[in-house]
Amino acid sequence: MNLILLNSNDHWIDAQRVRLSDRRAEHIRKVLRSQQGDTLRLGMLGGQLGTGRIEAIDAQAVLITVQLVDPPPARHRFDLVLALPRPKMLRRILRAVAEFGVGSLHLVQTARVDKSYWQSPLLADAKVDEALRMGLERSRDTIIPQVHRHRLFRPFIEDRLPAICQGRPCWIAHQDADVGLSAVAGQPAVVMIGPEGGFVPFELTLAEQMGAQKVHLGGRILSVDTAVATVLAQTL
Amino acid sequence: MNLILLNSNDHWIDAQRVRLSDRRAEHIRKVLRSQQGDTLRLGMLGGQLGTGRIEAIDAQAVLITVQLVDPPPARHRFDLVLALPRPKMLRRILRAVAEFGVGSLHLVQTARVDKSYWQSPLLADAKVDEALRMGLERSRDTIIPQVHRHRLFRPFIEDRLPAICQGRPCWIAHQDADVGLSAVAGQPAVVMIGPEGGFVPFELTLAEQMGAQKVHLGGRILSVDTAVATVLAQTL
């Protein structure tokens, strides 16, 4: 936790003072080992970054005076369309997506996605939110990625993808592409990443008909979590 | 499993025929749903890639005639020096390192590495090997990364790092660097990645004295697993 993330539902004493008594208070006490008078890095969820001065601290709570002055870091150049991953992987993919400051993540059904994944408790709003916040806390960001769920591939591609791209190129990761994503990563784009086993030919063709263009990620088959980080790492 | 990985300890009937009865046989039966006469992608651990023809298959075993003709893919341009990660993360980091075809991975103790991590059962040779093989099976590679363990930071940096680099530049990932790794990723190198919380100043200084140069990974603080993939993704 490199940033204490505050939100408007916290226990605000007044406009500048907040009282924390949850895992953040525990982190301040046990990991940071902060004391009265110490300064912390803070951010307001959806808002600015800044610092906080510890006014009081005990075993129950931490009282902090907050000063928020800096804008959050820039959004990532890429938005992602991702075949819904195995629940076990989802959590750390969400964390990575937040670490990189992605604006929007679209989770979609594809032929090789097991439909039972949509029933996973890890896909509940609260769990998604928790995983994303872990990423924000890691990378000192305050803007939570927007996560959209699309349970039907075809209507998503035909009806939604053009509006999502808004004139940006749409790249679809595919091992056999002639061009590498690294060669075209200079401009904002939407990048599509398939499931384990990849997109089926019908899905690839449909996406290409709607304007998506194939790019490779170096020619090796990568796990989905590795592929997500590889895509997002291209804009360094 | 995009590749059935064979090794010399397998049950070889003769130079070209092998009998599998473990999880690989189960994968061939249940996931690939292969039948007699079907062709599989195979590789020999440490050796060539090729195909196999299923001669016989039943609930106990699969008998395969093997033809190995293709060289394994090229090694990654980077070797890695990595502060020993939390055991929970180690497994998937090893998998990713194998997926990318890294030649050598050096796991090192640093000030911010909990020494108890070295006692983790996940660091046993057999477990490391298993995680690496999962990566090879994913990315269709046969060359297992060499994993070296260094329990003392200073002797490692002073006595071993120069020989490991062998004239290659040594980059050390650090948020405050002026140069991004992406700008220098064109040539073979050794890349050092710190633990959660980073290298301490003494470690940075020592590494720099021994020739390491700071590079950033985009300016955001990343989790160790994300940082590893980000580093390896720079050579696409």
Coordinates of C-alpha atoms in Angstrom, one line a residue:
Chain A
M1 CA 0.0 0.0 0.0
N2 CA 1.9 3.0 -1.3
L3 CA -1.1 5.3 -1.0
I4 CA -3.8 5.5 1.6
L5 CA -7.0 5.8 -0.5
L6 CA -9.8 7.8 1.0
N7 CA -13.4 8.2 -0.2
S8 CA -16.4 10.3 0.6
N9 CA -18.0 7.5 2.6
D10 CA -15.2 7.6 5.1
H11 CA -15.7 9.1 8.6
W12 CA -15.0 12.8 7.8
I13 CA -15.0 15.0 10.9
D14 CA -15.0 18.1 8.7
A15 CA -13.8 19.0 5.1
Q16 CA -10.1 18.3 6.0
R17 CA -10.1 15.8 8.8
V18 CA -10.8 12.1 8.4
R19 CA -10.9 9.2 11.0
L20 CA -9.8 5.8 9.7
S21 CA -10.4 2.6 11.7
D22 CA -10.2 -0.2 9.2
R23 CA -7.4 -2.0 7.4
R24 CA -5.9 1.3 6.4
A25 CA -5.6 2.3 10.1
E26 CA -4.0 -1.0 10.7
H27 CA -1.6 -0.5 7.8
I28 CA -0.6 2.9 9.1
R29 CA 0.0 1.5 12.6
K30 CA 1.6 -1.9 11.8
V31 CA 3.3 -1.5 8.4
L32 CA 4.2 2.2 8.2
R33 CA 4.6 2.3 12.0
S34 CA 3.5 6.0 11.8
Q35 CA 3.2 8.2 14.9
Q36 CA 1.4 11.4 15.7
G37 CA 2.9 14.2 13.6
D38 CA 4.0 11.9 10.7
T39 CA 3.0 12.6 7.1
L40 CA 1.4 10.1 4.8
R41 CA 0.7 9.9 1.1
L42 CA -3.0 10.1 0.5
G43 CA -5.4 10.1 -2.4
M44 CA -9.1 10.7 -2.8
L45 CA -10.8 8.0 -4.8
G46 CA -11.7 9.6 -8.1
G47 CA -9.9 12.8 -7.1
Q48 CA -6.6 14.4 -6.2
L49 CA -3.5 13.1 -4.5
G50 CA -1.8 14.8 -1.5
T51 CA -0.6 14.3 2.0
G52 CA -2.0 13.7 5.4
R53 CA -0.7 14.7 8.9
I54 CA -1.5 12.3 11.7
E55 CA -3.2 14.3 14.4
A56 CA -3.9 11.3 16.7
I57 CA -3.4 7.6 16.6
D58 CA -4.3 4.8 18.9
A59 CA -5.3 1.1 18.7
Q60 CA -8.7 1.9 17.4
A61 CA -8.3 4.7 14.9
V62 CA -6.1 7.3 13.1
L63 CA -7.2 10.9 12.8
I64 CA -5.7 12.6 9.8
T65 CA -5.6 16.2 8.5
V66 CA -5.7 15.9 4.7
Q67 CA -4.3 18.2 2.0
L68 CA -5.1 17.2 -1.6
V69 CA -3.2 19.2 -4.2
D70 CA -1.9 17.0 -7.0
P71 CA -3.8 15.6 -10.0
P72 CA -3.9 11.8 -10.4
P73 CA -1.5 10.3 -12.9
A74 CA -2.5 10.1 -16.6
R75 CA -4.7 7.3 -17.9
H76 CA -3.1 4.5 -19.8
R77 CA -3.1 4.9 -23.6
F78 CA -5.0 1.6 -24.0
D79 CA -8.4 0.5 -23.1
L80 CA -8.8 -3.2 -22.9
V81 CA -11.3 -5.8 -24.2
L82 CA -10.6 -9.1 -22.4
A83 CA -12.2 -12.5 -22.7
L84 CA -13.4 -13.2 -19.1
P85 CA -10.5 -14.9 -17.5
R86 CA -10.6 -17.8 -15.0
P87 CA -11.7 -16.4 -11.7
K88 CA -8.4 -17.4 -10.1
M89 CA -6.6 -15.1 -12.6
L90 CA -9.2 -12.3 -12.6
R91 CA -8.2 -10.8 -9.3
R92 CA -4.6 -10.2 -10.2
I93 CA -5.5 -9.1 -13.7
L94 CA -7.8 -6.5 -12.2
R95 CA -5.0 -5.4 -9.9
A96 CA -2.6 -5.1 -12.8
V97 CA -5.1 -3.1 -14.9
A98 CA -5.5 -0.6 -12.0
E99 CA -1.7 -0.5 -11.5
F100 CA -1.3 0.6 -15.1
G101 CA -4.1 3.2 -14.8
V102 CA -6.3 1.7 -17.5
G103 CA -9.5 3.8 -18.1
S104 CA -11.9 1.1 -19.2
L105 CA -11.8 -2.7 -19.1
H106 CA -14.5 -4.7 -21.1
L107 CA -14.8 -8.3 -19.9
V108 CA -16.5 -10.3 -22.7
Q109 CA -17.8 -13.8 -23.2
T110 CA -16.1 -15.7 -26.1
A111 CA -16.5 -19.3 -27.4
R112 CA -13.6 -20.5 -25.2
V113 CA -14.7 -18.8 -22.0
D114 CA -16.4 -21.3 -19.6
K115 CA -19.8 -19.7 -19.0
S116 CA -19.7 -20.7 -15.3
Y117 CA -17.0 -18.0 -14.8
W118 CA -19.7 -15.4 -14.9
Q119 CA -21.1 -16.9 -11.7
S120 CA -17.9 -16.5 -9.8
P121 CA -18.2 -14.6 -6.5
L122 CA -15.0 -12.9 -7.5
L123 CA -16.9 -11.1 -10.2
A124 CA -19.2 -9.4 -7.7
D125 CA -18.9 -5.6 -7.7
A126 CA -17.5 -5.4 -4.2
K127 CA -14.7 -8.0 -5.1
V128 CA -13.9 -6.3 -8.4
D129 CA -13.7 -3.0 -6.6
E130 CA -11.4 -4.4 -3.9
A131 CA -9.0 -5.9 -6.4
L132 CA -8.9 -2.6 -8.4
R133 CA -8.2 -0.6 -5.2
M134 CA -5.3 -2.8 -4.4
G135 CA -3.8 -1.8 -7.8
L136 CA -4.5 1.9 -7.1
E137 CA -2.9 1.7 -3.7
R138 CA 0.1 0.1 -5.3
S139 CA 0.7 2.6 -8.1
R140 CA -0.5 5.7 -6.3
D141 CA -3.5 6.4 -8.5
T142 CA -7.0 7.5 -7.5
I143 CA -9.0 6.8 -10.7
I144 CA -10.6 3.4 -10.6
P145 CA -10.9 1.6 -14.0
Q146 CA -14.4 1.3 -15.3
V147 CA -15.2 -2.5 -15.6
H148 CA -17.9 -3.4 -18.1
R149 CA -19.3 -6.9 -18.5
H150 CA -20.6 -8.2 -21.8
R151 CA -22.1 -11.7 -21.8
L152 CA -22.7 -12.0 -25.5
F153 CA -19.8 -11.7 -27.9
R154 CA -21.5 -10.9 -31.2
P155 CA -23.7 -8.0 -30.0
F156 CA -20.8 -6.6 -28.1
I157 CA -18.6 -6.6 -31.3
E158 CA -21.3 -5.5 -33.7
D159 CA -23.1 -2.9 -31.5
R160 CA -20.7 -1.7 -28.9
L161 CA -17.1 -2.0 -30.2
P162 CA -17.3 0.9 -32.7
A163 CA -18.6 3.3 -30.0
I164 CA -15.9 2.1 -27.6
C165 CA -13.2 2.7 -30.1
Q166 CA -14.4 6.2 -31.0
G167 CA -12.0 6.6 -33.8
R168 CA -9.1 4.9 -32.0
P169 CA -7.6 1.9 -33.7
C170 CA -8.7 -1.5 -32.3
W171 CA -5.9 -4.1 -32.0
I172 CA -6.6 -7.7 -31.5
A173 CA -3.8 -9.8 -30.1
H174 CA -3.1 -12.8 -32.3
Q175 CA 0.0 -14.9 -32.6
D176 CA 0.0 -15.0 -36.4
A177 CA -0.1 -11.2 -37.0
D178 CA 2.5 -9.6 -39.2
V179 CA 2.8 -6.5 -37.0
G180 CA 3.8 -6.4 -33.3
L181 CA 1.8 -4.3 -30.9
S182 CA 5.1 -2.6 -29.9
A183 CA 5.3 -1.1 -33.4
V184 CA 1.9 0.7 -33.1
A185 CA 1.8 1.4 -29.4
G186 CA 2.5 5.1 -29.8
Q187 CA -1.1 6.1 -30.1
P188 CA -4.2 5.6 -28.0
A189 CA -6.1 2.4 -28.9
V190 CA -8.4 -0.4 -27.8
V191 CA -6.6 -3.7 -27.4
M192 CA -8.5 -7.1 -27.5
I193 CA -7.0 -10.1 -25.7
G194 CA -8.5 -13.5 -26.1
P195 CA -9.0 -16.3 -23.6
E196 CA -6.7 -19.3 -23.0
G197 CA -6.8 -21.1 -26.3
G198 CA -7.4 -17.8 -28.1
F199 CA -10.3 -16.4 -30.1
V200 CA -12.0 -18.9 -32.5
P201 CA -11.8 -18.0 -36.2
F202 CA -15.4 -16.7 -36.3
E203 CA -14.6 -14.3 -33.5
L204 CA -11.5 -13.1 -35.2
T205 CA -13.3 -12.6 -38.5
L206 CA -16.2 -10.7 -36.9
A207 CA -13.8 -8.4 -35.0
E208 CA -11.8 -7.7 -38.2
Q209 CA -15.0 -7.0 -40.0
M210 CA -15.8 -4.4 -37.4
G211 CA -12.4 -2.8 -37.9
A212 CA -10.1 -4.7 -35.5
Q213 CA -6.6 -5.4 -36.8
K214 CA -4.3 -8.2 -35.7
V215 CA -1.1 -7.6 -33.8
H216 CA 1.2 -10.1 -32.2
L217 CA 2.8 -10.0 -28.7
G218 CA 6.2 -11.3 -29.8
G219 CA 5.1 -14.6 -31.3
R220 CA 5.0 -16.8 -28.2
I221 CA 1.8 -18.0 -26.7
L222 CA 1.4 -16.3 -23.3
S223 CA -0.9 -16.9 -20.4
V224 CA -3.7 -14.4 -20.1
D225 CA -2.2 -12.6 -17.1
T226 CA 1.2 -12.4 -18.8
A227 CA -0.5 -11.2 -22.0
V228 CA -2.4 -8.4 -20.2
A229 CA 0.8 -7.1 -18.6
T230 CA 2.7 -7.4 -21.9
V231 CA 0.0 -5.4 -23.7
L232 CA 0.0 -2.6 -21.1
A233 CA 3.8 -2.6 -20.9
Q234 CA 4.1 -1.5 -24.5
T235 CA 3.4 2.1 -23.8
L236 CA 6.3 2.7 -21.5
Chain B
M1 CA -0.7 -27.1 -22.4
N2 CA 0.2 -26.1 -25.9
L3 CA 3.1 -28.5 -26.1
I4 CA 3.6 -32.0 -24.7
L5 CA 7.0 -31.9 -23.0
L6 CA 9.0 -35.1 -23.1
N7 CA 12.2 -35.9 -21.3
S8 CA 14.8 -38.7 -21.3
N9 CA 13.3 -40.2 -18.1
D10 CA 10.1 -41.0 -19.8
H11 CA 9.2 -44.5 -20.6
W12 CA 10.8 -44.8 -24.1
I13 CA 10.1 -48.1 -25.9
D14 CA 12.8 -47.3 -28.4
A15 CA 14.4 -44.1 -29.8
Q16 CA 11.2 -42.9 -31.4
R17 CA 8.4 -44.3 -29.3
V18 CA 7.3 -43.1 -25.9
R19 CA 4.6 -44.3 -23.5
L20 CA 3.0 -41.6 -21.3
S21 CA 0.7 -42.4 -18.4
D22 CA 0.7 -39.3 -16.2
R23 CA -1.0 -35.9 -16.4
R24 CA 0.2 -35.5 -20.0
A25 CA -1.7 -38.7 -21.0
E26 CA -4.7 -37.3 -19.2
H27 CA -4.4 -34.0 -21.0
I28 CA -4.2 -35.8 -24.3
R29 CA -7.3 -37.8 -23.5
K30 CA -9.5 -35.3 -21.7
V31 CA -8.5 -31.9 -23.0
L32 CA -7.2 -32.5 -26.5
R33 CA -9.6 -35.5 -26.8
S34 CA -7.1 -37.1 -29.2
Q35 CA -7.6 -40.5 -30.8
Q36 CA -5.4 -43.1 -32.4
G37 CA -3.7 -41.6 -35.5
D38 CA -4.0 -38.0 -34.3
T39 CA -0.9 -35.7 -34.4
L40 CA 0.3 -33.8 -31.3
R41 CA 2.8 -31.0 -30.8
L42 CA 5.8 -32.3 -28.8
G43 CA 9.1 -31.1 -27.5
M44 CA 12.0 -32.7 -25.8
L45 CA 13.0 -31.0 -22.6
G46 CA 16.3 -29.2 -23.5
G47 CA 16.0 -30.3 -27.1
Q48 CA 14.0 -30.0 -30.3
L49 CA 10.4 -29.5 -31.1
G50 CA 8.3 -31.6 -33.4
T51 CA 5.2 -33.8 -33.7
G52 CA 4.0 -37.1 -32.4
R53 CA 1.5 -39.6 -33.8
I54 CA -0.7 -41.4 -31.4
E55 CA -0.2 -45.2 -32.1
A56 CA -2.4 -46.4 -29.2
I57 CA -4.5 -44.7 -26.5
D58 CA -6.5 -46.2 -23.6
A59 CA -7.5 -45.2 -20.1
Q60 CA -4.0 -46.0 -18.8
A61 CA -1.5 -44.7 -21.3
V62 CA -0.8 -43.1 -24.7
L63 CA 1.8 -44.6 -27.0
I64 CA 3.3 -42.0 -29.3
T65 CA 5.8 -42.1 -32.3
V66 CA 7.9 -39.0 -32.0
Q67 CA 9.5 -36.8 -34.7
L68 CA 11.7 -34.0 -33.5
V69 CA 12.9 -31.6 -36.2
D70 CA 12.6 -28.0 -35.2
P71 CA 15.0 -26.0 -32.9
P72 CA 13.5 -24.4 -29.8
P73 CA 12.6 -20.7 -30.0
A74 CA 15.3 -18.1 -29.3
R75 CA 16.2 -17.1 -25.7
H76 CA 14.9 -13.8 -24.3
R77 CA 17.4 -10.9 -24.7
F78 CA 17.3 -10.3 -20.9
D79 CA 18.5 -12.4 -18.0
L80 CA 16.9 -11.4 -14.7
V81 CA 18.1 -10.7 -11.2
L82 CA 15.1 -10.7 -9.0
A83 CA 14.7 -10.1 -5.3
L84 CA 13.1 -13.3 -4.0
P85 CA 9.4 -12.7 -4.2
R86 CA 6.7 -13.7 -1.8
P87 CA 6.2 -17.5 -2.2
K88 CA 2.6 -16.9 -3.4
M89 CA 3.9 -14.8 -6.3
L90 CA 6.9 -17.0 -7.0
R91 CA 5.1 -19.7 -8.8
R92 CA 3.5 -17.5 -11.4
I93 CA 6.6 -15.4 -11.9
L94 CA 8.5 -18.6 -12.7
R95 CA 5.8 -19.5 -15.1
A96 CA 6.1 -16.1 -16.8
V97 CA 9.9 -16.3 -16.9
A98 CA 9.6 -19.6 -18.7
E99 CA 6.9 -18.4 -21.0
F100 CA 9.2 -15.6 -22.2
G101 CA 12.1 -18.0 -22.7
V102 CA 14.5 -16.3 -20.2
G103 CA 17.9 -18.0 -20.1
S104 CA 18.9 -17.3 -16.5
L105 CA 17.0 -16.1 -13.4
H106 CA 18.9 -15.1 -10.3
L107 CA 16.9 -15.0 -7.1
V108 CA 18.6 -12.8 -4.5
Q109 CA 18.1 -11.8 -0.9
T110 CA 17.7 -8.0 -0.4
A111 CA 17.1 -5.9 2.7
R112 CA 13.3 -5.9 2.1
V113 CA 13.0 -9.7 1.4
D114 CA 11.6 -11.6 4.4
K115 CA 14.3 -14.2 5.1
S116 CA 11.6 -16.8 5.8
Y117 CA 10.7 -16.9 2.1
W118 CA 13.8 -19.0 1.5
Q119 CA 12.2 -21.8 3.6
S120 CA 9.1 -21.9 1.4
P121 CA 8.4 -25.4 0.0
L122 CA 7.6 -23.6 -3.3
L123 CA 11.3 -22.9 -3.6
A124 CA 12.2 -26.6 -3.6
D125 CA 13.8 -27.7 -6.9
A126 CA 10.8 -30.0 -7.8
K127 CA 8.3 -27.1 -7.3
V128 CA 10.4 -24.6 -9.2
D129 CA 10.8 -27.1 -12.0
E130 CA 7.1 -27.8 -12.2
A131 CA 6.3 -24.0 -12.4
L132 CA 8.9 -23.5 -15.1
R133 CA 7.5 -26.5 -17.1
M134 CA 4.1 -25.0 -17.0
G135 CA 5.5 -21.9 -18.7
L136 CA 7.3 -24.0 -21.4
E137 CA 4.2 -26.0 -22.1
R138 CA 2.3 -22.7 -22.5
S139 CA 4.7 -21.0 -24.9
R140 CA 6.0 -24.1 -26.7
D141 CA 9.5 -24.0 -25.6
T142 CA 11.8 -26.8 -24.4
I143 CA 14.7 -24.9 -22.7
I144 CA 14.1 -24.5 -19.0
P145 CA 15.4 -21.3 -17.5
Q146 CA 18.4 -21.7 -15.1
V147 CA 17.3 -20.6 -11.7
H148 CA 20.1 -19.6 -9.3
R149 CA 19.6 -18.7 -5.6
H150 CA 21.8 -16.1 -3.8
R151 CA 21.1 -15.7 -0.1
L152 CA 23.6 -12.8 0.4
F153 CA 23.2 -9.6 -1.5
R154 CA 26.6 -8.0 -1.2
P155 CA 28.7 -11.0 -2.2
F156 CA 26.3 -11.6 -5.1
I157 CA 26.7 -8.1 -6.4
E158 CA 30.4 -7.7 -5.8
D159 CA 31.6 -11.2 -6.8
R160 CA 29.0 -12.6 -9.2
L161 CA 27.3 -9.8 -11.0
P162 CA 30.2 -8.8 -13.3
A163 CA 30.6 -12.4 -14.5
I164 CA 26.9 -12.8 -15.0
C165 CA 26.8 -9.6 -17.1
Q166 CA 29.7 -10.7 -19.3
G167 CA 30.0 -7.3 -20.9
R168 CA 26.2 -6.9 -21.3
P169 CA 24.8 -3.8 -19.7
C170 CA 23.1 -4.3 -16.3
W171 CA 19.9 -2.3 -15.8
I172 CA 18.3 -1.8 -12.4
A173 CA 14.6 -1.0 -12.4
H174 CA 14.0 2.1 -10.3
Q175 CA 11.1 4.6 -10.4
D176 CA 13.3 7.7 -10.4
A177 CA 15.5 6.8 -13.3
D178 CA 15.8 9.3 -16.2
V179 CA 15.8 6.6 -18.9
G180 CA 13.1 4.1 -19.5
L181 CA 13.9 0.4 -20.1
S182 CA 12.0 0.6 -23.3
A183 CA 14.6 3.0 -24.7
V184 CA 17.5 0.6 -24.2
A185 CA 15.7 -2.7 -24.7
G186 CA 17.3 -3.3 -28.1
Q187 CA 20.4 -5.1 -26.9
P188 CA 21.0 -8.1 -24.7
A189 CA 21.2 -7.2 -21.0
V190 CA 20.8 -8.2 -17.4
V191 CA 17.8 -6.5 -15.6
M192 CA 17.6 -6.3 -11.9
I193 CA 14.1 -6.0 -10.2
G194 CA 13.7 -5.2 -6.5
P195 CA 11.3 -6.5 -4.0
E196 CA 8.0 -4.9 -2.8
G197 CA 9.2 -1.6 -1.4
G198 CA 12.2 -1.6 -3.7
F199 CA 15.9 -1.8 -3.2
V200 CA 17.2 0.2 -0.2
P201 CA 19.7 3.0 -1.0
F202 CA 22.7 0.9 0.0
E203 CA 21.8 -1.8 -2.5
L204 CA 21.2 0.7 -5.3
T205 CA 24.5 2.4 -4.6
L206 CA 26.4 -0.9 -4.5
A207 CA 24.8 -2.1 -7.7
E208 CA 25.6 1.1 -9.4
Q209 CA 29.2 0.9 -8.2
M210 CA 29.4 -2.5 -9.9
G211 CA 28.2 -1.0 -13.1
A212 CA 24.4 -1.2 -12.9
Q213 CA 22.4 1.7 -14.4
K214 CA 19.0 2.8 -13.3
V215 CA 16.1 2.6 -15.7
H216 CA 12.4 3.2 -15.0
L217 CA 9.4 1.1 -16.0
G218 CA 7.1 3.9 -16.8
G219 CA 7.2 5.8 -13.6
R220 CA 4.4 4.0 -11.8
I221 CA 5.1 1.6 -8.8
L222 CA 4.2 -1.9 -10.0
S223 CA 3.7 -5.1 -8.2
V224 CA 6.6 -7.5 -8.6
D225 CA 4.8 -9.9 -10.8
T226 CA 3.6 -7.0 -13.0
A227 CA 7.1 -5.6 -13.1
V228 CA 8.6 -8.9 -14.3
A229 CA 6.2 -9.1 -17.2
T230 CA 6.7 -5.4 -18.0
V231 CA 10.5 -5.9 -18.1
L232 CA 10.3 -9.0 -20.3
A233 CA 7.7 -7.4 -22.6
Q234 CA 10.1 -4.6 -23.6
T235 CA 11.8 -6.8 -26.2
L236 CA 8.8 -7.5 -28.4

